[in-house]
Amino acid sequence: DDALTTPNRRQVLRVLAATGIGTAAFRRAVAQSAERTTRIDADSIRDAEWVAGIQLTDEERKTAAVSVQGVLKKCEQMRAVAVEYDTLPAIRFDPEMFESQNRVRGNERPEWLSQSAPATPEKLIPGEPLSFRSIRELGTALRSGDISSVQLTRHCLERLTQLDSVLKCVITLTEELALRQAEQADRELASGKDRGPLHGIPWGAKDLIAVADYPTTWGAPQFQTRVIEQTATVARKLNEAGAVLVAKLSLGALAMGDRWFGGQTRNPWNPDQGSSGSSAGSAAAVAAGVVPFAMGSETLGSIVSPSRRCGIAALRPTFGRVSRKGCMALSWTMDKIGPLARHIDDCGLVFDAIHGADDGDPTSVDRWFQWPMKADLTKLKIGQVDGVPLKEADQAILTHLEELGANIVSISLPDEFPEWAISLMLDAEAATIFHELVATNNT
C-alpha cells in the first residue's frame, strides 16, 4: 500500500525523520515537492530550506536528496510492475490451515443435519403478483405449462425498464441473451429435458460478474464501456442450470457503497433511501419483484447490509464455497459470491447450483451440500455474543430458533486482534489490485 502512491508522503517524511536533518516544516516541504516530481536534487532541497526558513550544510543537503530519491526510485519500480485485474496473489489465503478436531471437513454431513427433506411443489396462488413468487412456485408453473420462460423473462424485462427510473438498479439489460436462453429453456422443457429448479428462471448479476459480449463496469466510470470476453464461473454454472440472465445490476463504484456512475441505487420500500452497498442493485431488484433472484458479492458486509436494508433473504457463503473466477477482486482474502432472493429456500436452490471447487479460483473448495435439508435443531448451538445489544428483529430470530429447539449459548469473540485489522487488510489488497488507479490518482 505504502509503495503504490505517487509517491507516498508518509514514506518521504519517515526517511527524512530518520536522517535527523531539518525541521518538521522542512520535511513537509520536501514531501510536497516529491509529490510533484520524479527527481529530488540539491536545488529541490534548497527550495524546501527557503520555505522552512532554515539553512543546511552541503553534506546535509546531499544526504536528504539521496534519501528522498531512493523513495522515489522504489515507487517507480513498484509502479513498473504490471498487476492485471485478474492477477492472483503470490500467496493463497487458506482458512483451513487451522485444524480443529470439531471441524466438519470434505463431504462429511454434520450430525445435526438429517436426510434431505422432500422438495414440495408449490402451485401458483391465483391473484398473487407474478413478480413476488418463489422459485419453486415459478418452476411448477413452468413445468405445468401455466407460463413459459419467455413470458416470465419478458415480464422481468418490462419491470426492469418500468422501475429503473426510480430504483437505478440496472446498468445493462441483457435482453437478447435473456430471450435466447428463455427460448432454449422452453424447448428443453417441452422435449423432456429438465436442468433442475432454476431451469427457465430469470436472474440478475451484480455487475462485477463478467459475462461475455456485455459490459462489465464494476460500477465505475473508468470501466463504463469495458467488455471482458469471458464468462465468470458463477454465471456459467447458472447458465448450465438453465437460469436466464436478464440484467447486469448496479453496485457501488468498485464494490463500495451504493453509488455508481449512474446515480444512487434506491431502497424499493423507501426510495428516498439508498439500498446500501455494494450489492445494491441485486438487493433492490429482488425486493421490488424485478427478478426472482440475483447474485451479489461481499467483502465486508456487501450482501448482508443491502439485503437487510431492502428486507430480503440472502446467503453470504463461507469463504471459498463459490468460485470467484471472472469476478472483480476487491480483497483476495475476503471476497465471497452469494445469492439474494425473497425466500431462504430460493437461496438454497441457487447455492446448490453454484458452489464447488474451480481451477480458476485456487481458494475454492468442494464441500458437502444438499438442498432441501432437514435439520435437527436440538443438536445445534447458536452463539449470542456477550455485551452486544440486540435489535428487536435479531432478538425475535433468536427467540424463534430457541422455540424450534436450538440451543442459544453465550460466547465471547477473540479480542487479541483489533477489529480495524480487517479493514487494514482490505485497504492494502484493494490498493494493490487497483494500483494503476491509485498511482495516477484516478478518481
PDB file of C-alpha atoms in Angstrom, residues 69 94 171 213 265 299-300 336 425:
ATOM      1  CA  GLN A  69      15.432   9.995  -4.308  1.00  0.00           C
ATOM      2  CA  ASP A  94      -6.302 -20.854   3.139  1.00  0.00           C
ATOM      3  CA  ILE A 171     -26.543  -0.975 -15.595  1.00  0.00           C
ATOM      4  CA  ASP A 213     -20.320  -9.820 -25.067  1.00  0.00           C
ATOM      5  CA  THR A 265     -29.463   2.775  -6.157  1.00  0.00           C
ATOM      6  CA  THR A 299     -16.113  -8.339   1.160  1.00  0.00           C
ATOM      7  CA  LEU A 300     -17.158  -6.526   4.324  1.00  0.00           C
ATOM      8  CA  LYS A 336     -17.352 -14.061  -1.322  1.00  0.00           C
ATOM      9  CA  MET A 425      -6.056  -5.827   5.138  1.00  0.00           C
TER      10      MET A 425
END
